[in-house]
XYZ file of C-alpha atoms in Angstrom:
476
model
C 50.757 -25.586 -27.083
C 53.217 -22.572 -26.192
C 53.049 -21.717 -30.677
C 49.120 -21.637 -30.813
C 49.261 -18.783 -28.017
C 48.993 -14.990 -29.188
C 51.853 -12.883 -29.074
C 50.428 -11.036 -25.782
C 50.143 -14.500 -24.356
C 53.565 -15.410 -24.580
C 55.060 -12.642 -23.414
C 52.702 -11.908 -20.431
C 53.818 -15.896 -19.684
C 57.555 -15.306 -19.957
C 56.645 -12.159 -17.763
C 54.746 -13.846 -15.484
C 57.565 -16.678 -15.231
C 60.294 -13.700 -14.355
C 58.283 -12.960 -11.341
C 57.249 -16.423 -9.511
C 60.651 -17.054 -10.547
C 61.934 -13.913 -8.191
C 63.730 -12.505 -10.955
C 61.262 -9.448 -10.023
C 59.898 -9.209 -6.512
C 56.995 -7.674 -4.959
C 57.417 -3.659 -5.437
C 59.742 -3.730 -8.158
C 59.051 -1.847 -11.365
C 59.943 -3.899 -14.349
C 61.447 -2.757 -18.143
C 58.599 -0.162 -19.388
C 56.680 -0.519 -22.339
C 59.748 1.008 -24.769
C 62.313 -1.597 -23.307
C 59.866 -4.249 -23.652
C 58.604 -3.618 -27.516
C 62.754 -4.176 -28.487
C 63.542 -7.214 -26.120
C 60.475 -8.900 -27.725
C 60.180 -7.080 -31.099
C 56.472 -6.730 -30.987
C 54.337 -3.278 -31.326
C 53.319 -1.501 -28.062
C 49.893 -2.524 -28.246
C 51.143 -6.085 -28.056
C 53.011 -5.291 -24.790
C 49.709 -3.056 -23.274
C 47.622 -6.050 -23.837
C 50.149 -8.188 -22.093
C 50.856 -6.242 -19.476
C 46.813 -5.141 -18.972
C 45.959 -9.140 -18.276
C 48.763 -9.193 -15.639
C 47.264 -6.748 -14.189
C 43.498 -7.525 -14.377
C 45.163 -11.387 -12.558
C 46.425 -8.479 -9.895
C 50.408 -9.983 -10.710
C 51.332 -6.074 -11.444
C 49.835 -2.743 -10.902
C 50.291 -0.264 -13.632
C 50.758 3.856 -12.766
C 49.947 6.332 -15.646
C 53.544 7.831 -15.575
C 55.008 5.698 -13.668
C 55.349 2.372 -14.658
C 54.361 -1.189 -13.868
C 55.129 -2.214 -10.007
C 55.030 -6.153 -9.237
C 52.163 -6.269 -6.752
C 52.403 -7.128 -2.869
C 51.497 -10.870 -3.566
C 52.711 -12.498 -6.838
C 50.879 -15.374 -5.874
C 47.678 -14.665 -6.996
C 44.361 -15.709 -4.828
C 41.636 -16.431 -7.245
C 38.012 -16.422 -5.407
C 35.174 -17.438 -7.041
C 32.434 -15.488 -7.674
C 29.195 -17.137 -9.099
C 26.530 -14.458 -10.443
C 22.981 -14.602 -12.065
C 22.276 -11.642 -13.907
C 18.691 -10.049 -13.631
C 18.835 -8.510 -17.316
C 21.618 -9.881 -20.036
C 22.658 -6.145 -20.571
C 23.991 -6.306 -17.288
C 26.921 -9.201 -18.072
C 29.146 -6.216 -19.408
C 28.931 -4.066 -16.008
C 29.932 -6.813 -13.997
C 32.967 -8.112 -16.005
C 34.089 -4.783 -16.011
C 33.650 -4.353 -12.456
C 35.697 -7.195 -11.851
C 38.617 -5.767 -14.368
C 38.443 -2.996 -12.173
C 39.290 -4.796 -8.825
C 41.666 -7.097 -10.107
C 43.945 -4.172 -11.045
C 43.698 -2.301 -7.817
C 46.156 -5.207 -7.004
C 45.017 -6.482 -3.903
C 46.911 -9.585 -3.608
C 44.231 -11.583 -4.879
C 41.981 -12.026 -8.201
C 38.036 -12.855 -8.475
C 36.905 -15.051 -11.400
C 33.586 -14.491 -12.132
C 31.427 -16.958 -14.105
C 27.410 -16.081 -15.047
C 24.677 -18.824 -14.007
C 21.411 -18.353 -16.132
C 17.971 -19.321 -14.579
C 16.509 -20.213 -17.821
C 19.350 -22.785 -18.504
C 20.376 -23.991 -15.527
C 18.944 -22.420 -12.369
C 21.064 -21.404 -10.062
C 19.831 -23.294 -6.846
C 20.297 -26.567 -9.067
C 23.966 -25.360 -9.724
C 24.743 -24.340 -5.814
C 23.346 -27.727 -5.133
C 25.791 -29.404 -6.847
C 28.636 -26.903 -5.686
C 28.172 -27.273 -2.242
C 27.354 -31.620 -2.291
C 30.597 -31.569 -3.900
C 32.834 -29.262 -1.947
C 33.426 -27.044 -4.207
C 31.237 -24.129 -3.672
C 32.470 -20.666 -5.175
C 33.952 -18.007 -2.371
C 30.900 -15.287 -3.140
C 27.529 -16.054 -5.210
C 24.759 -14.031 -5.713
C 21.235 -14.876 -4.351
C 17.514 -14.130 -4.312
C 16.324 -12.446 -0.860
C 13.580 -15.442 -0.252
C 16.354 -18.124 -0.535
C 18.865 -16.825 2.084
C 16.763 -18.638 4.886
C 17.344 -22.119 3.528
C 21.006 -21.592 2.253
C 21.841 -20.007 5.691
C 19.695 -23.426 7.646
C 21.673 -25.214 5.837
C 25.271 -23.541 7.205
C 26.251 -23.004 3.720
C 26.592 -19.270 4.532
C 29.122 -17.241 6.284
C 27.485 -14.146 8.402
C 28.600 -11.076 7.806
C 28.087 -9.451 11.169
C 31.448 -9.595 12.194
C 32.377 -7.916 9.217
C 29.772 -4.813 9.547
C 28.729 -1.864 11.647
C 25.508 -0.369 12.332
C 26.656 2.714 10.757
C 27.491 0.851 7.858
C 24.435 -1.170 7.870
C 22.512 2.108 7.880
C 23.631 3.518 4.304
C 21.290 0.995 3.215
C 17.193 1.326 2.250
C 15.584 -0.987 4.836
C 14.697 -3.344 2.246
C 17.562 -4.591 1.101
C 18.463 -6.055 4.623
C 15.172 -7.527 5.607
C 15.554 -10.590 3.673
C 19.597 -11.411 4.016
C 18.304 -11.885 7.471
C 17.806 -15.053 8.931
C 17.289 -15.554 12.692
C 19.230 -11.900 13.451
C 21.544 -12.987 11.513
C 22.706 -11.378 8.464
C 23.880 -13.631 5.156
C 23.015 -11.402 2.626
C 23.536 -7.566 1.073
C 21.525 -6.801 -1.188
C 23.013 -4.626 -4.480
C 19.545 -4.726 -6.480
C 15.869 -3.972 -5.263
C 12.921 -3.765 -6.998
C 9.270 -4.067 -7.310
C 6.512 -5.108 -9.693
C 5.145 -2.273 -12.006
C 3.105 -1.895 -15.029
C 5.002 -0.537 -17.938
C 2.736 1.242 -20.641
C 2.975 2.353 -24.335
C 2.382 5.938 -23.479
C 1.293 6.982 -27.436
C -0.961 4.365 -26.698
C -2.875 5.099 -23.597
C -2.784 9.078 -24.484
C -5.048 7.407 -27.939
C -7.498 5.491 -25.988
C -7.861 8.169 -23.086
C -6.466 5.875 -20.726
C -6.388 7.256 -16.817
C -2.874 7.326 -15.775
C -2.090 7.087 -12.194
C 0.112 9.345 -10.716
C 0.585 7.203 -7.491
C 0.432 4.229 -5.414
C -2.914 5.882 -3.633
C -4.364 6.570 -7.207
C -3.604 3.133 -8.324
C -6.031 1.599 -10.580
C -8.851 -1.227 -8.555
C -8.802 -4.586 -10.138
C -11.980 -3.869 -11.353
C -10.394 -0.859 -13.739
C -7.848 -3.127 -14.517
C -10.150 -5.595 -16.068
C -11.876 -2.454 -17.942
C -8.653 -0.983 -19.413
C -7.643 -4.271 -20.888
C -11.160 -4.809 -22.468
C -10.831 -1.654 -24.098
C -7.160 -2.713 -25.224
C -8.792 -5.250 -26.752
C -11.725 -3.653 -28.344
C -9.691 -0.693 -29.611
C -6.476 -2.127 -31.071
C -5.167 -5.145 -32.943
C -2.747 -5.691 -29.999
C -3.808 -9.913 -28.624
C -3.044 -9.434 -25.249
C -3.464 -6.173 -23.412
C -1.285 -6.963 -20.842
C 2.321 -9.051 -21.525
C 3.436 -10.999 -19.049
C 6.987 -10.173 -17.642
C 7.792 -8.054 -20.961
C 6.537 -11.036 -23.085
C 8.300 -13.942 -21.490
C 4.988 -15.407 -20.559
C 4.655 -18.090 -17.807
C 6.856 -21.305 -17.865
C 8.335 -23.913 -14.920
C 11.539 -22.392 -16.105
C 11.593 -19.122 -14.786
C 12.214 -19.574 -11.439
C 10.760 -17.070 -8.739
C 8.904 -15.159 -11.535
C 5.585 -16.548 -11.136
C 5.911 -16.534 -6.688
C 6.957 -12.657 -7.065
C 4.083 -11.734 -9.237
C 1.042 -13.545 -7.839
C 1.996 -13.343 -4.326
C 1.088 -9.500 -3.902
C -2.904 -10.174 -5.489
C -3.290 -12.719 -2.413
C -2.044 -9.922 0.016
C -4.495 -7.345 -1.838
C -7.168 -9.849 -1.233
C -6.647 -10.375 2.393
C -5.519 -13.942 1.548
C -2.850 -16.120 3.512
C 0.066 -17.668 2.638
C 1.526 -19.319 5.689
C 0.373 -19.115 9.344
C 2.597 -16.448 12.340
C 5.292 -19.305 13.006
C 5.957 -20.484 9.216
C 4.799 -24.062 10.435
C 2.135 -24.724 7.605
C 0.222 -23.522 4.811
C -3.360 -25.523 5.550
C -6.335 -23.138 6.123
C -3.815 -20.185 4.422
C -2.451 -20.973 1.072
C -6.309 -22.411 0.128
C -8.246 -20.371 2.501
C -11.254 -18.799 0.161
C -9.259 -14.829 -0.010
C -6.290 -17.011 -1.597
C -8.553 -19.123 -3.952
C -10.323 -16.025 -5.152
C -7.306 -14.340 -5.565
C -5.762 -16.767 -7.479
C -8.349 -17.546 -9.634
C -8.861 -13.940 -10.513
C -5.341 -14.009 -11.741
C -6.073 -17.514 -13.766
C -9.109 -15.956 -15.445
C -6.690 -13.387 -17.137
C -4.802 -16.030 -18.833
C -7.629 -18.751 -19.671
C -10.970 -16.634 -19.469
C -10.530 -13.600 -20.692
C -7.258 -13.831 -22.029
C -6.285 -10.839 -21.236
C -2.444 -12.009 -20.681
C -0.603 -15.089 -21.822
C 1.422 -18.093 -21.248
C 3.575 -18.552 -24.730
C 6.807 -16.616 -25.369
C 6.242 -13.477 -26.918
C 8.825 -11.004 -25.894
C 9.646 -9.568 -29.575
C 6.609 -7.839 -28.880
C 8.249 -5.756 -26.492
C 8.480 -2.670 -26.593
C 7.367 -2.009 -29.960
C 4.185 -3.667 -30.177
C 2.501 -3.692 -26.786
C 0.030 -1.967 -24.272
C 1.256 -3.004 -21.352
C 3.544 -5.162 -19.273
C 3.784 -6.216 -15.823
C 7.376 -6.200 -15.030
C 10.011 -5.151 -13.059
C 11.948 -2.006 -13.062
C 15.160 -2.991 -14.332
C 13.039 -4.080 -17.972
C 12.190 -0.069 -18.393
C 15.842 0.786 -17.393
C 17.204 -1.891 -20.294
C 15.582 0.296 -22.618
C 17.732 2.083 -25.203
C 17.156 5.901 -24.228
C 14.690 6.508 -27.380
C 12.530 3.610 -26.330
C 12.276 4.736 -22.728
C 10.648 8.030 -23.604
C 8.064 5.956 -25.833
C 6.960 3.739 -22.211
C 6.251 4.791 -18.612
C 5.804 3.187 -15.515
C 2.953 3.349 -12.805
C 2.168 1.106 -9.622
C 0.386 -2.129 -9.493
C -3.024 -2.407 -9.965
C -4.603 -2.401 -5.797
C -7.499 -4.372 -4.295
C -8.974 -4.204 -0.508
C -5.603 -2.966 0.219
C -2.113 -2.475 -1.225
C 0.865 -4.832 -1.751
C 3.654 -5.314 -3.854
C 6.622 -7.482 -4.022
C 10.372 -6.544 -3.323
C 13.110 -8.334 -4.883
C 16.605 -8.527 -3.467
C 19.516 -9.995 -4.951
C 22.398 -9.547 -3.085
C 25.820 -10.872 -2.154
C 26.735 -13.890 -0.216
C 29.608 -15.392 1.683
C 30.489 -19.292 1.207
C 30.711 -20.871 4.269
C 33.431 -23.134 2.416
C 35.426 -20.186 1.475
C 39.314 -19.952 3.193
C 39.099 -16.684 2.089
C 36.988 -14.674 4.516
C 38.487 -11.462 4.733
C 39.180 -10.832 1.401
C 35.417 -11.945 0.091
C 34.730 -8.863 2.050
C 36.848 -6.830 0.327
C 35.347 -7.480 -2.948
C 31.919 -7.346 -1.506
C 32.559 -4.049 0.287
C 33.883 -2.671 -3.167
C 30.897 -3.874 -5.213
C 28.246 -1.837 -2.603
C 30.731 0.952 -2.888
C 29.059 3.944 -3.587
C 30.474 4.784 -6.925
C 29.949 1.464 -8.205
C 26.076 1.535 -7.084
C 25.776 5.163 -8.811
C 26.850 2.842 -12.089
C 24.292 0.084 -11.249
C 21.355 2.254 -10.712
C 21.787 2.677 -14.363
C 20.600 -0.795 -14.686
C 18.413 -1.737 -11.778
C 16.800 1.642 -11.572
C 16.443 1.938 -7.854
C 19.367 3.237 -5.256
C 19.966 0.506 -2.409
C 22.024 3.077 -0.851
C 19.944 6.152 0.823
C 22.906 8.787 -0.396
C 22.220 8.087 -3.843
C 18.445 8.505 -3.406
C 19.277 11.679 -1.560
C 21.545 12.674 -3.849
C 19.263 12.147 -6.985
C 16.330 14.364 -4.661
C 19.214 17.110 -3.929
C 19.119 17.637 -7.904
C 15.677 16.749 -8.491
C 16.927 13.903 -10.864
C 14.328 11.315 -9.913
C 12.618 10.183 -12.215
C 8.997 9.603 -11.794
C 9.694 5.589 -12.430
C 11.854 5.717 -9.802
C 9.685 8.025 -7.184
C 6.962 5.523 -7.881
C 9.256 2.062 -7.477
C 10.099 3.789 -4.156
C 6.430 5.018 -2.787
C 5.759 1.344 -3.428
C 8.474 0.184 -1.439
C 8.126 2.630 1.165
C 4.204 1.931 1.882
C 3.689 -0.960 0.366
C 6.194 -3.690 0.107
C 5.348 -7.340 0.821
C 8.452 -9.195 1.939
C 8.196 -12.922 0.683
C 7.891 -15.422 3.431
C 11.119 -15.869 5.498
C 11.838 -19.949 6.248
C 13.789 -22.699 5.055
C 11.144 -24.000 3.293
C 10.589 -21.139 1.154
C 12.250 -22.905 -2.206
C 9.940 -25.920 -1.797
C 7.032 -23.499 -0.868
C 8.005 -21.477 -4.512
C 8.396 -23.971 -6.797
C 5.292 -25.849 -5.472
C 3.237 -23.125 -5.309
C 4.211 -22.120 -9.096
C 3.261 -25.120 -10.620
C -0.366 -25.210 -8.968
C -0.429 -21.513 -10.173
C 0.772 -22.892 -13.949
C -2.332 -25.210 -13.965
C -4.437 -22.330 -12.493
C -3.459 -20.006 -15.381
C -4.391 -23.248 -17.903
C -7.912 -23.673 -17.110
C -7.539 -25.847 -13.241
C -9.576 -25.410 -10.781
C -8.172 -23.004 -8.102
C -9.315 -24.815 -5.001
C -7.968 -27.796 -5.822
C -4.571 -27.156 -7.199
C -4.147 -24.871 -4.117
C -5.089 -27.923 -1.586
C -2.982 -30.456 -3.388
C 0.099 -27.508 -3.129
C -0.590 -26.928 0.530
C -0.600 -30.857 1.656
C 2.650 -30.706 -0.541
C 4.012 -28.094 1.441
C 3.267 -29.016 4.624
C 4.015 -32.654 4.278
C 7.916 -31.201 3.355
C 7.724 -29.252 6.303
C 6.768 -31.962 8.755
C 9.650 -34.186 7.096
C 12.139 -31.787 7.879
C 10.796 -31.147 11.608
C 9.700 -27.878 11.069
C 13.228 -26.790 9.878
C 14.107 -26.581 13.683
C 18.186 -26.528 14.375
């Protein structure tokens, strides 16, 4: 086994052997790089790589100019940290990230594996975690599904571990939904919104109004005009792409929830009633049912957007996408100046979705304390200035204010945060939300084929409230 190793391997095992073995104890420097290229006859690139995975395991701490110190604890603490990525761009941040802890040499390591909604969504993995025992020390979660994870005491709260003045570096936002019965589960290190991005060549060509704000937002009645000229005026099928192409399937999770949700608040619709208790006489009251079908008619009547996958059309061959941010801020530089973003289209009144994923604490973790520490570094402020890079939009107010101090917002991210300033809908918050989503998705799937609105929409609210009543109203 030991011969099929690399060179790096063996010696950063024979290393790693010295210390457990006490040979070298916490604090003591071992041979340098020059004594270790003779004893093992290998270049010094072999020995850097060697002595860098030590490290990144937190076994050693390396100085520039000083040497390589055995860390406080040789016996390394590995937590687990489960993550789903928003964008695939992102998996490169976060490893590094992770590098970066593990060699402040804390006493302890995080091992971080990726969970993919398209392949295997991640409440169907934490299922299976937590049944079995075995649920990682941190994972990452959707705002909307704190409230059942934390009814189901699978969550650790984190008020113990934070102040109010801590608390208040953050936008509002971001701790509305890792809340759950003044309790708080979850911080949020990503927010966003929904947002039309445009082909700006494009628009400029057909005369296309641009809105310069959320109170200049086009009606739905524009809407419907732009795309019919879209149509009319290019060779482009659908005027509008559907999350940057990826269409409408059961497989992408909250997707289809986040996007339709707001059009039912713009319509005056209902969801649930005050108390959560049931969805009856809300989620098919006649606001809802028009607003839904409105939203089916663009797929099946006027197919204006689509269901099939057809993201290779983006950005190069589109008019218009409803999206979130962090799709405009995955753009290669060149591409971004070729797109721009403005707010959701607005009805009788105004709403859009927020989207938090944040950070959670396993309430099977032994680990509490040092969860935290990880956690606290991750919402550190000079690893959010990183993130923004990705996600677009500051969940800490000093980086907002700090982009405003050098009037280096963008006008993406001035209209991301109008909308959650003025505007933001905040997704039920109940246990019974993951039913209520994936439910409520798959009436809105045979909506968007040609169903009836009405009576997918009754059939989804007897669903919903006959899970409700089976779980006794999700009381403790």
């Amino acid at each position: 086994m030991e011969d099929n190793l690399h060179k790096y391997q063996r010696i950063q095992n024979i290393l790693l052997a010295e210390i457990k073995s006490g040979k070298y104890k916490a604090g003591d420097l071992i041979p340098s790089d020059n004594v270790l290229m003779k004893q093992f006859s290998v270049s010094k690139s072999t020995i850097t790589q060697a002595l860098k995975s030590l490290s990144q395991e937190g076994y050693i701490q390396r100085i520039q100019g000083k040497g390589s110190y055995v860390s406080g604890q040789s016996e390394s603490t590995p937590l687990r940290f489960y993550l789903c990525p928003i964008e695939r761009n992102e998996e490169a941040y976060w490893v590094d990230l992770v590098n970066r802890f593990n060699a402040l040499n804390n006493g302890f390591s995080v091992e971080i594996t990726f969970i993919y909604n398209d392949l295997v969504p991640l409440r169907d993995t934490l299922f299976r975690a937590f049944a079995s025992g075995n649920a990682p020390d941190i994972f990452t979660l959707d705002g909307p599904d704190v409230s059942y994870w934390a009814y189901m005491k699978s969550l650790q709260p984190l008020d113990s571990f934070v102040s109010q003045e801590y608390l208040n570096r953050f936008i509002p936002t971001i701790l509305r939904q890792g809340t759950y019965k003044n309790h708080l589960y979850h911080i949020g290190y990503y927010e966003s919104s929904l947002c039309i991005i445009y082909d700006r060549e494009l628009f400029s060509r057909l005369h296309i109004r641009i809105p310069n704000d959320i109170a200049d937002a086009w009606s739905w009645d524009e809407f419907l005009e732009i795309c019919s000229v879209i149509r009319s005026k290019t060779d482009i099928q659908y005027p509008l792409l559907m999350d940057t192409g990826r269409g409408l399937t059961s497989k992408q999770g909250e997707w289809i929830s986040y996007s339709t949700l707001p059009f039912i608040i713009q319509n005056n619709g209902g969801i649930f009633d005050e108390k959560l208790s049931h969805t009856n006489g809300y989620l098919n009251s006649p606001p809802t049912i028009d607003a839904i079908t409105w939203l089916g008619d663009l797929f099946h009547r006027y197919r204006y957007t689509h269901m099939e996958d057809l993201h290779h059309l983006f950005p190069d061959h589109f008019a218009m996408s409803l999206s979130l941010p962090s799709a405009f801020f995955a753009l290669a530089p060149e591409k971004q100046k070729r797109v721009g973003v403005i707010p959701l289209p607005k009805h009788l009144c105004s709403a859009v979705s927020h989207g938090s994923w944040g950070l959670c604490m396993s309430a099977q973790t032994k680990h509490p304390k040092e969860c935290w520490m990880f956690m606290q570094f991750v919402l550190s402020l000079e690893n959010q200035l990183q993130y923004a890079k990705y996600s677009g939009v500051p969940i800490l107010k000093e980086i907002f204010n700090i982009l405003q101090g050098f009037n280096a917002t963008s006008n993406c991210i001035d209209v991301i945060f109008s909308q959650l300033h003025d505007t933001v809908y905040t997704r039920p918050i109940t246990p019974a939300y993951p039913f209520f989503s994936k439910t409520f998705s798959s009436a809105f799937l045979e909506v968007a084929a040609g169903a009836d609105a009405k009576e997918c929409l009754d059939a989804a609210s007897k669903q919903i409230d006959e899970h409700i009543l089976r779980h006794n109203f999700f009381r403790d």
